[in-house]
CSV table of C-alpha atoms in Angstrom, one decimal:
chain,number,residue,atom,x,y,z
A,1,MET,CA,23.0,33.2,32.4
A,2,ARG,CA,22.7,35.1,29.9
A,3,THR,CA,23.1,33.0,27.1
A,4,ARG,CA,20.4,30.1,28.9
A,5,THR,CA,18.3,32.9,29.0
A,6,TRP,CA,18.5,33.7,25.6
A,7,MET,CA,18.4,30.1,24.6
A,8,VAL,CA,14.7,29.7,26.7
A,9,ALA,CA,13.7,32.6,24.7
A,10,LEU,CA,14.6,31.1,21.8
A,11,GLY,CA,12.6,28.1,22.4
A,12,LEU,CA,9.6,29.7,23.5
A,13,THR,CA,9.9,31.9,20.3
A,14,ALA,CA,10.1,28.8,18.0
A,15,PHE,CA,7.5,27.0,19.8
A,16,GLY,CA,5.4,30.2,19.6
A,17,LEU,CA,5.6,30.2,15.9
A,18,LEU,CA,4.4,26.2,15.8
A,19,SER,CA,1.7,26.8,17.8
A,20,ALA,CA,0.5,29.9,15.1
A,21,GLN,CA,1.5,27.6,12.3
A,22,ALA,CA,-1.1,24.9,13.4
A,23,GLN,CA,-4.1,27.6,14.7
A,24,ASN,CA,-3.8,29.1,11.1
A,25,TYR,CA,-3.6,25.6,9.4
A,26,PRO,CA,-4.9,25.6,6.9
A,27,ASN,CA,-4.9,28.6,5.1
A,28,ARG,CA,-4.4,27.6,1.5
A,29,PRO,CA,-5.1,24.3,-0.3
A,30,ILE,CA,-3.1,21.4,0.5
A,31,SER,CA,-2.2,18.9,-2.1
A,32,PHE,CA,-2.4,15.1,-1.7
A,33,VAL,CA,0.2,13.4,-4.2
A,34,VAL,CA,-0.9,10.0,-5.6
A,35,PRO,CA,2.2,8.8,-6.9
A,36,PHE,CA,0.3,6.1,-9.2
A,37,ALA,CA,-2.6,6.6,-11.9
A,38,PRO,CA,-6.1,8.0,-11.3
A,39,GLY,CA,-8.5,5.1,-11.0
A,40,GLY,CA,-5.8,2.6,-8.9
A,41,LEU,CA,-6.0,1.0,-5.4
A,42,THR,CA,-3.6,4.4,-4.2
A,43,ASP,CA,-5.8,6.8,-5.8
A,44,VAL,CA,-9.3,5.8,-5.1
A,45,PRO,CA,-8.8,6.0,-1.2
A,46,ALA,CA,-7.2,9.4,-1.4
A,47,ARG,CA,-10.2,11.0,-3.8
A,48,VAL,CA,-13.2,9.4,-1.1
A,49,LEU,CA,-10.7,10.8,1.5
A,50,ALA,CA,-10.2,14.0,0.4
A,51,PRO,CA,-13.4,15.6,0.4
A,52,ILE,CA,-14.2,14.2,3.7
A,53,MET,CA,-10.9,15.7,5.2
A,54,GLN,CA,-11.5,19.1,4.0
A,55,GLU,CA,-14.7,19.7,5.6
A,56,LYS,CA,-13.5,19.1,8.7
A,57,LEU,CA,-10.4,21.2,8.3
A,58,GLY,CA,-12.0,23.6,6.7
A,59,GLY,CA,-9.5,24.1,3.9
A,60,ASN,CA,-9.3,22.6,0.2
A,61,ILE,CA,-7.6,18.9,-0.2
A,62,VAL,CA,-6.6,18.5,-4.4
A,63,VAL,CA,-5.3,15.0,-5.3
A,64,GLU,CA,-2.3,15.5,-7.6
A,65,ASN,CA,-1.3,12.3,-9.8
A,66,LYS,CA,2.5,12.3,-10.4
A,67,THR,CA,3.4,9.2,-11.6
A,68,GLY,CA,6.6,7.6,-12.6
A,69,GLY,CA,9.3,5.1,-11.4
A,70,SER,CA,6.8,2.9,-9.6
A,71,GLY,CA,5.9,5.7,-7.3
A,72,VAL,CA,9.5,7.5,-6.9
A,73,VAL,CA,8.4,10.6,-9.2
A,74,GLY,CA,5.6,11.3,-6.8
A,75,ALA,CA,7.6,10.5,-4.0
A,76,THR,CA,10.7,12.3,-4.5
A,77,HIS,CA,8.6,15.5,-5.4
A,78,VAL,CA,6.8,15.3,-1.6
A,79,LEU,CA,10.4,14.9,-0.8
A,80,ARG,CA,11.9,17.7,-1.7
A,81,SER,CA,8.4,20.1,-0.9
A,82,GLU,CA,8.7,22.6,2.1
A,83,PRO,CA,7.6,21.2,5.3
A,84,ASP,CA,4.5,22.7,5.8
A,85,GLY,CA,1.7,20.6,5.5
A,86,TYR,CA,0.7,21.9,2.3
A,87,THR,CA,2.4,19.0,0.2
A,88,LEU,CA,1.5,15.5,1.3
A,89,LEU,CA,2.0,12.0,-0.2
A,90,VAL,CA,-0.5,9.2,-0.2
A,91,ASN,CA,1.9,6.3,-0.1
A,92,ALA,CA,1.4,2.6,-0.6
A,93,LEU,CA,3.3,-0.4,-0.5
A,94,ALA,CA,5.6,-0.1,-3.2
A,95,ASP,CA,7.4,2.5,-1.0
A,96,VAL,CA,8.8,-0.6,0.7
A,97,GLN,CA,9.1,-3.0,-2.2
A,98,ASN,CA,10.7,-0.3,-4.3
A,99,LEU,CA,14.3,-0.3,-2.3
A,100,HIS,CA,14.8,-3.7,-2.9
A,101,TYR,CA,14.4,-4.1,-6.5
A,102,ILE,CA,15.5,-0.2,-7.7
A,103,LYS,CA,17.6,2.5,-6.8
A,104,VAL,CA,15.5,4.7,-4.6
A,105,PRO,CA,16.9,8.2,-3.6
A,106,TYR,CA,15.2,8.2,0.0
A,107,ASN,CA,14.6,6.1,2.8
A,108,ALA,CA,10.9,5.5,2.8
A,109,VAL,CA,10.4,5.9,6.6
A,110,ASP,CA,13.2,8.1,8.2
A,111,ASP,CA,13.3,10.9,5.4
A,112,PHE,CA,9.2,11.6,5.5
A,113,THR,CA,7.2,12.6,8.6
A,114,LEU,CA,5.0,9.6,8.9
A,115,ILE,CA,1.3,10.7,9.9
A,116,GLY,CA,-1.2,7.5,9.7
A,117,LYS,CA,-2.1,4.7,7.9
A,118,ILE,CA,-5.6,5.7,5.4
A,119,ALA,CA,-6.6,1.9,5.2
A,120,ASP,CA,-5.1,-1.5,4.8
A,121,GLY,CA,-5.7,-4.2,1.9
A,122,PRO,CA,-6.7,-4.9,-0.4
A,123,PRO,CA,-5.4,-8.7,-0.6
A,124,LEU,CA,-4.3,-10.5,-3.2
A,125,VAL,CA,-6.3,-13.3,-4.7
A,126,LEU,CA,-5.6,-16.4,-6.7
A,127,ILE,CA,-7.9,-16.9,-9.3
A,128,VAL,CA,-8.4,-19.3,-12.3
A,129,ASN,CA,-10.2,-19.1,-15.3
A,130,ALA,CA,-13.6,-20.6,-14.4
A,131,GLY,CA,-13.8,-23.1,-17.5
A,132,LEU,CA,-10.8,-25.0,-15.7
A,133,THR,CA,-11.3,-28.1,-13.7
A,134,TYR,CA,-9.4,-26.9,-10.4
A,135,LYS,CA,-11.9,-26.4,-7.8
A,136,SER,CA,-8.6,-25.9,-5.1
A,137,LEU,CA,-5.2,-24.6,-5.2
A,138,LYS,CA,-4.4,-28.2,-4.1
A,139,GLU,CA,-5.6,-29.6,-7.6
A,140,LEU,CA,-3.9,-26.4,-9.7
A,141,ILE,CA,-0.2,-27.5,-7.6
A,142,ASP,CA,-0.7,-31.3,-8.4
A,143,ASP,CA,-1.7,-30.4,-12.4
A,144,ALA,CA,1.4,-28.0,-12.3
A,145,LYS,CA,3.9,-30.3,-10.4
A,146,ALA,CA,3.0,-33.2,-12.9
A,147,ASN,CA,3.0,-30.6,-16.0
A,148,PRO,CA,6.0,-28.5,-15.5
A,149,ASN,CA,5.7,-24.8,-17.5
A,150,LYS,CA,2.3,-26.1,-18.6
A,151,ILE,CA,0.4,-23.5,-16.4
A,152,SER,CA,1.0,-19.8,-16.6
A,153,PHE,CA,-0.1,-16.7,-15.0
A,154,GLY,CA,-0.2,-13.2,-15.8
A,155,THR,CA,1.3,-10.6,-13.6
A,156,SER,CA,2.0,-7.0,-13.6
A,157,GLY,CA,5.3,-7.3,-14.2
A,158,PRO,CA,8.7,-7.5,-12.4
A,159,ALA,CA,9.1,-6.7,-8.9
A,160,THR,CA,5.3,-6.0,-8.3
A,161,SER,CA,3.1,-7.7,-5.5
A,162,PRO,CA,1.5,-10.4,-8.2
A,163,ALA,CA,4.9,-11.4,-10.1
A,164,ILE,CA,6.5,-11.7,-6.4
A,165,SER,CA,3.4,-13.8,-5.0
A,166,MET,CA,3.9,-16.4,-8.4
A,167,THR,CA,7.2,-16.6,-7.6
A,168,GLN,CA,6.8,-17.0,-4.0
A,169,LEU,CA,4.1,-19.8,-4.7
A,170,ASN,CA,6.7,-21.7,-7.2
A,171,HIS,CA,9.4,-21.6,-4.7
A,172,THR,CA,7.2,-23.1,-1.7
A,173,ALA,CA,5.3,-25.6,-3.9
A,174,GLY,CA,7.9,-26.6,-5.9
A,175,THR,CA,6.2,-25.5,-9.4
A,176,LYS,CA,7.1,-24.1,-12.3
A,177,ILE,CA,4.3,-21.9,-13.4
A,178,VAL,CA,4.8,-19.4,-16.3
A,179,ASP,CA,5.1,-15.6,-15.5
A,180,VAL,CA,3.4,-13.6,-18.5
A,181,PRO,CA,3.9,-10.3,-17.6
A,182,TYR,CA,1.1,-7.3,-18.8
A,183,ARG,CA,1.1,-3.5,-18.2
A,184,GLY,CA,-1.3,-3.8,-14.8
A,185,SER,CA,-3.0,-6.3,-13.1
A,186,GLY,CA,-6.3,-5.4,-14.7
A,187,GLU,CA,-4.8,-6.6,-17.6
A,188,ALA,CA,-3.3,-9.8,-16.3
A,189,ALA,CA,-7.1,-10.8,-14.7
A,190,GLY,CA,-8.3,-9.7,-18.1
A,191,ALA,CA,-6.1,-12.5,-19.8
A,192,VAL,CA,-7.3,-15.4,-17.2
A,193,VAL,CA,-11.1,-14.5,-18.4
A,194,THR,CA,-10.1,-14.8,-22.2
A,195,GLY,CA,-7.7,-18.2,-21.5
A,196,ALA,CA,-4.5,-16.3,-22.7
A,197,VAL,CA,-3.3,-17.6,-19.2
A,198,GLN,CA,-5.1,-20.1,-16.8
A,199,GLY,CA,-4.1,-17.7,-13.7
A,200,THR,CA,-3.1,-14.7,-11.8
A,201,PHE,CA,-2.6,-13.1,-8.3
A,202,THR,CA,-4.7,-9.9,-8.7
A,203,PHE,CA,-6.4,-7.5,-5.8
A,204,PHE,CA,-9.8,-8.5,-4.7
A,205,SER,CA,-11.4,-5.2,-6.2
A,206,ALA,CA,-10.2,-6.5,-9.6
A,207,ALA,CA,-11.6,-9.9,-8.7
A,208,LYS,CA,-14.8,-9.5,-7.7
A,209,PRO,CA,-16.6,-8.8,-10.5
A,210,LEU,CA,-15.2,-11.1,-12.6
A,211,VAL,CA,-16.1,-13.8,-9.9
A,212,ASP,CA,-19.6,-12.3,-9.3
A,213,GLY,CA,-19.8,-12.7,-13.5
A,214,GLY,CA,-18.8,-16.2,-13.4
A,215,ARG,CA,-15.8,-16.0,-15.6
A,216,VAL,CA,-13.4,-16.7,-13.2
A,217,ARG,CA,-13.1,-18.9,-9.7
A,218,PRO,CA,-11.2,-17.9,-6.5
A,219,LEU,CA,-8.8,-20.4,-5.2
A,220,ALA,CA,-7.4,-18.5,-2.3
A,221,VAL,CA,-6.6,-15.3,-0.6
A,222,ALA,CA,-3.0,-14.0,-0.1
A,223,GLY,CA,-3.8,-12.3,2.6
A,224,ALA,CA,-3.9,-12.4,6.4
A,225,LYS,CA,-7.3,-13.5,6.9
A,226,ARG,CA,-10.6,-14.3,4.9
A,227,ILE,CA,-12.6,-12.3,2.9
A,228,ALA,CA,-16.0,-11.3,4.7
A,229,ALA,CA,-17.5,-11.9,0.6
A,230,TRP,CA,-15.6,-14.9,0.6
A,231,PRO,CA,-16.0,-16.5,3.2
A,232,ASP,CA,-15.8,-20.3,1.7
A,233,VAL,CA,-12.4,-19.1,0.2
A,234,PRO,CA,-9.2,-20.2,2.3
A,235,THR,CA,-6.1,-18.4,2.6
A,236,MET,CA,-2.6,-19.4,1.5
A,237,GLU,CA,-1.6,-19.3,5.2
A,238,GLU,CA,-4.8,-21.4,6.4
A,239,LEU,CA,-3.6,-24.1,3.2
A,240,GLY,CA,0.4,-24.4,4.8
A,241,TYR,CA,2.1,-21.3,2.5
A,242,ARG,CA,4.0,-19.8,5.6
A,243,ASN,CA,4.2,-15.7,5.3
A,244,PHE,CA,2.2,-15.7,2.0
A,245,ASN,CA,0.4,-12.1,2.9
A,246,HIS,CA,0.4,-10.0,0.2
A,247,SER,CA,-2.1,-7.0,1.4
A,248,GLY,CA,-1.4,-3.7,0.5
A,249,PHE,CA,-1.8,-0.4,2.6
A,250,VAL,CA,-2.4,3.2,1.9
A,251,GLY,CA,-0.9,6.1,4.0
A,252,LEU,CA,-0.1,9.4,5.0
A,253,VAL,CA,3.0,10.8,4.9
A,254,GLY,CA,4.8,14.5,4.6
A,255,PRO,CA,8.2,15.6,3.8
A,256,ALA,CA,10.8,15.3,6.8
A,257,ARG,CA,10.7,18.0,9.5
A,258,LEU,CA,6.6,18.5,9.2
A,259,PRO,CA,5.7,20.6,12.6
A,260,GLN,CA,4.7,18.6,15.4
A,261,PRO,CA,1.2,20.4,15.7
A,262,VAL,CA,0.7,20.3,12.0
A,263,VAL,CA,1.2,16.2,12.2
A,264,ALA,CA,-1.6,16.1,15.5
A,265,SER,CA,-4.2,17.9,13.6
A,266,LEU,CA,-3.6,16.0,10.6
A,267,LEU,CA,-4.0,12.9,12.6
A,268,LYS,CA,-6.7,13.7,14.5
A,269,VAL,CA,-8.8,14.7,11.2
A,270,LEU,CA,-7.2,11.7,9.3
A,271,ASN,CA,-8.6,9.3,12.2
A,272,GLU,CA,-11.9,10.8,12.3
A,273,SER,CA,-12.2,10.7,8.9
A,274,ILE,CA,-11.5,7.3,8.1
A,275,HIS,CA,-13.8,6.2,10.1
A,276,SER,CA,-17.2,7.8,9.0
A,277,ASP,CA,-19.7,5.8,7.4
A,278,LEU,CA,-18.8,6.9,4.1
A,279,PHE,CA,-15.6,6.4,4.0
A,280,LYS,CA,-15.8,2.8,5.4
A,281,ILE,CA,-18.7,1.8,3.0
A,282,ARG,CA,-16.5,2.8,0.3
A,283,MET,CA,-13.1,1.0,1.2
A,284,GLU,CA,-15.3,-1.9,2.3
A,285,ALA,CA,-16.2,-2.4,-1.6
A,286,LEU,CA,-12.6,-2.1,-2.3
A,287,GLY,CA,-11.5,-4.7,0.3
A,288,MET,CA,-9.6,-2.6,2.3
A,289,THR,CA,-10.1,-2.3,6.2
A,290,ILE,CA,-10.1,0.8,8.6
A,291,PRO,CA,-7.0,1.1,11.2
A,292,ASP,CA,-7.9,1.2,14.5
A,293,ALA,CA,-7.9,5.0,15.4
A,294,ALA,CA,-6.2,4.4,18.9
A,295,SER,CA,-3.7,2.6,17.2
A,296,ASN,CA,-3.3,4.5,14.0
A,297,THR,CA,0.0,6.7,15.1
A,298,PRO,CA,3.2,8.0,13.6
A,299,ALA,CA,5.1,5.9,15.9
A,300,ASN,CA,3.4,2.3,14.7
A,301,PHE,CA,2.8,3.2,11.3
A,302,ALA,CA,6.6,3.7,11.4
A,303,ALA,CA,7.3,0.3,13.2
A,304,TYR,CA,4.9,-1.4,10.4
A,305,MET,CA,6.7,0.4,7.5
A,306,ARG,CA,10.1,-1.3,9.2
A,307,ALA,CA,8.8,-4.8,9.3
A,308,GLU,CA,7.3,-4.3,6.3
A,309,MET,CA,10.4,-3.5,4.5
A,310,GLY,CA,12.3,-6.8,6.3
A,311,ARG,CA,9.6,-9.1,5.0
A,312,GLN,CA,9.8,-7.6,1.7
A,313,ALA,CA,13.5,-8.3,2.0
A,314,GLU,CA,12.9,-12.0,2.1
A,315,LEU,CA,10.5,-11.9,-0.5
A,316,ALA,CA,13.1,-10.3,-2.9
A,317,ARG,CA,15.5,-12.9,-2.4
A,318,LEU,CA,13.0,-15.6,-3.6
A,319,THR,CA,13.0,-13.5,-6.8
A,320,GLY,CA,16.6,-13.8,-7.2
A,321,HIS,CA,17.4,-10.0,-6.1
A,322,ASP,CA,20.0,-9.3,-3.7
A,323,PRO,CA,17.4,-6.7,-1.0
A,324,MET,CA,19.0,-3.5,-0.8
A,325,ALA,CA,19.8,-1.7,2.1
A,326,PRO,CA,17.4,1.5,3.0
A,327,LYS,CA,19.3,4.8,2.2
A,328,GLN,CA,20.7,6.2,5.5
């Protein structure tokens, strides 16, 4: 009886400590760790979100870029930090792609506390140099089939979404488009403008100013649905290419064992912040969409990431990789 009473008392004490921690949270600056370079599609949403969330939380939020290893360096830093809610990771699609191509020292779902999504997208779009005759994806594919190795696409290097997309297109369409790697998707898009390559898959946010300037032409959207700004540009799925959805996401996670009251506090403020007019306007300009607040939960975020891990494994096989099992 004494043991049971002691265990109950211990549980109530722990609950009291967690409740006190949530009530006092935050009492010092919170760090949003972005594992990629400033100005990218993971960094920009984090920097727009931080001041909105900090006003609602009543504490400072600092965005830190810890780059390297395709996002692994920053994620590992958060993984090893104290689970107190003051060091959080802004994660992205690379988290579920990496494990199929490189050795990753963690499981992107099980080794972190998932909080919620920040935004979905933007999708990749297939663009070609505006001076070329291709007015549709079919015309591009017909030429690529008739002239193997004639057409080249710029990519941002192996195991990145643009390279995976190009490999998937070759596999599905039976073409031999040549992969020309560049240091980033922006540089690859620039190569399309100059004519160094004929086309590329690049993110909508990078493609839009080039399309608006008449320097490139969009042929298809590699996303789940058409883009509002380009209502006449079909999706790859509409054109008969199954499972051709290459849209990113940005989410917020913390180290494992983050106290539940802290998670609940962060999720509430996250959902309020991403649905603010300012945040929605800024994300729309990037071609990104906001998740519904009711469904933006840790459980749904985890289910999404697990499903995406499986889908990325299928795509990895097309690139000649033997998908690795997530670290258990």
